Amino acid sequence: MRQIIKPSGPLKGEIIAESDKSISHRAVIFSALARGESVIRNFLLAADTLSSFSCMQQLGVEITRDGSFLRVQGQGIEGLKEPVDVLNCGNSGTTMRLLSGLLSARPFFSVLSGDSSLNKRPMKRIIDPLSSMGAVINARGKGNFPPLAIDGQNLTAVNYTLPVASAQVKSSLLLAALTADGETTISEPHKSRDHTERMLGSMGACIKEDGLTIRLIPGSDLEPQEFIVPGDVSSAAFFMVAAAIVPGSELMIKTVGINPTRSGIIEVLSQMGANIKIENQKIVSGEPIADLVVSGSRLKATEISGAIIPRLIDELPVLAVAMAVADGTSIVRDAGELRVKETDRIAAITGELNKMGIDAEATEDGFIIEGHPDCLQGARVDSHGDHRIAMSLAVAALLAEGETVISNPEVVDISFPGFWQELERLRN
Ligand code: S3P
């Protein structure tokens, strides 16, 4: 399939942000570990989170669904059952990495596999620390790539420092640590998203945070919860950038999660000159949320690196689009993790922006973009089978001269199934 996008006039109106992917994964996985019924409202109905949903069902958990409302009958961690077939994680790194930690400590055999993209993503980053806890995980490609075959064990506690900030690795280890033989300590170089700590903590797990270090003391039973999933700032980001770059736009994006470990995009876009008002702030299910009102203005270039990177890691492809139309040279450093996402996002976004007439250069750990308003040209571009690349290119196309044709646009279903319809609605 192909999606044809013509240049757009101002984007106006209101949009309710698509439900948060990271929190939806965690809600369905963690609920299954409690004893009793948890309910989840606004569960994200997208391919990635439905992978977690069906894997939990394969592990013997009873889950009923009415639209985006879920009831999960948890039987405690011990209630999980050996799956009779391979657990298919689809395109979802979060499903695979979180379940690897959980299943390493269950007394049964399980196999995790994924699609052609996921099966190329590195797993040594979880296998090494889990193995130091006593996990037995066999993997393809000298122990680095899925499928993963896990022979569950009683695990020992660990004291581990992550070489790179990663919420997936941190969460995988925290799940393994829930039933380990003592206190586990995990440190990261910069703070990555902290949904796991918040959610397990609210369920009664003994988790203590001290700066960049987290301690988990096993032994507490997890209590069932009502989870209300907020809007995903990573999905909202496409509309934030669209409203910021298309002159005359004003969009109200409602109920967006603004957890400080995720809100780097708001800071960087504001610093570039975008008008972003944060309204109706409140806390829902332990997460800060707000309505964002974003309007267009001329953007200026910026340089980003270090601690902000994990706080906007998934937003960097669409931020590259904002940088392409900002005045001056923008530089992103310390973002080598982008090379091991659903595709190599550094190569993909710079290569596709080049096709659209942008001077974008890939570096080992980021990119350099010579930005200028009015320089985007319509072109035939490729989503690389990556949802966030497809949506970023769609945002670029709004401001391009002439038509843009995006291949494989259905990949947005991974995180934002209604994206094309919402884009069409708001540009009218
Ligand atoms: C996620 C963590 C991030 C992010 C991914 C979702 C999570 O990955 O890129 O989309 O839900 O924990 P890393 O932990 O690999 O940085």
PDB file of C-alpha atoms and ligand atoms in Angstrom, residues 21-22 26 94 97 125 165-169 193 313-314 337 341 388, ligand 1:
ATOM      1  CA  LYS A  21       1.829   2.190  24.565  1.00  0.00           C
ATOM      2  CA  SER A  22       4.390   1.740  27.358  1.00  0.00           C
ATOM      3  CA  ARG A  26       2.795  -2.772  31.622  1.00  0.00           C
ATOM      4  CA  THR A  94       8.795  -4.111  25.104  1.00  0.00           C
ATOM      5  CA  ARG A  97      12.179  -7.789  26.932  1.00  0.00           C
ATOM      6  CA  ARG A 125      21.436  -6.414  26.898  1.00  0.00           C
ATOM      7  CA  ALA A 165      19.678   4.059  29.886  1.00  0.00           C
ATOM      8  CA  SER A 166      16.858   1.696  28.904  1.00  0.00           C
ATOM      9  CA  ALA A 167      13.435   1.277  30.458  1.00  0.00           C
ATOM     10  CA  GLN A 168      12.997  -2.083  28.770  1.00  0.00           C
ATOM     11  CA  VAL A 169      16.178  -3.508  30.301  1.00  0.00           C
ATOM     12  CA  ARG A 193      10.926   6.201  31.631  1.00  0.00           C
ATOM     13  CA  ILE A 313      14.178   8.808  22.379  1.00  0.00           C
ATOM     14  CA  ASP A 314      11.042   7.808  20.416  1.00  0.00           C
ATOM     15  CA  GLU A 337      20.147   3.621  20.587  1.00  0.00           C
ATOM     16  CA  LYS A 341      14.956   0.371  17.253  1.00  0.00           C
ATOM     17  CA  ARG A 388       7.432   6.206  13.805  1.00  0.00           C
TER      18      ARG A 388
HETATM   19  C1  S3P B   1      10.029   1.529  26.006  1.00  0.00           C
HETATM   20  C2  S3P B   1      11.330   1.941  26.208  1.00  0.00           C
HETATM   21  C3  S3P B   1      12.167   2.527  25.151  1.00  0.00           C
HETATM   22  C4  S3P B   1      11.344   2.995  23.964  1.00  0.00           C
HETATM   23  C5  S3P B   1      10.305   1.981  23.560  1.00  0.00           C
HETATM   24  C6  S3P B   1       9.355   1.678  24.712  1.00  0.00           C
HETATM   25  C7  S3P B   1       9.304   0.932  27.141  1.00  0.00           C
HETATM   26  O1  S3P B   1      13.084   1.548  24.698  1.00  0.00           O
HETATM   27  O2  S3P B   1      12.173   3.300  22.866  1.00  0.00           O
HETATM   28  O3  S3P B   1       9.543   2.462  22.470  1.00  0.00           O
HETATM   29  O4  S3P B   1       8.053   0.836  27.068  1.00  0.00           O
HETATM   30  O5  S3P B   1       9.942   0.569  28.126  1.00  0.00           O
HETATM   31  P1  S3P B   1      14.498   1.293  25.444  1.00  0.00           P
HETATM   32  O6  S3P B   1      14.239   0.817  26.794  1.00  0.00           O
HETATM   33  O7  S3P B   1      15.186   0.248  24.592  1.00  0.00           O
HETATM   34  O8  S3P B   1      15.224   2.602  25.410  1.00  0.00           O
END
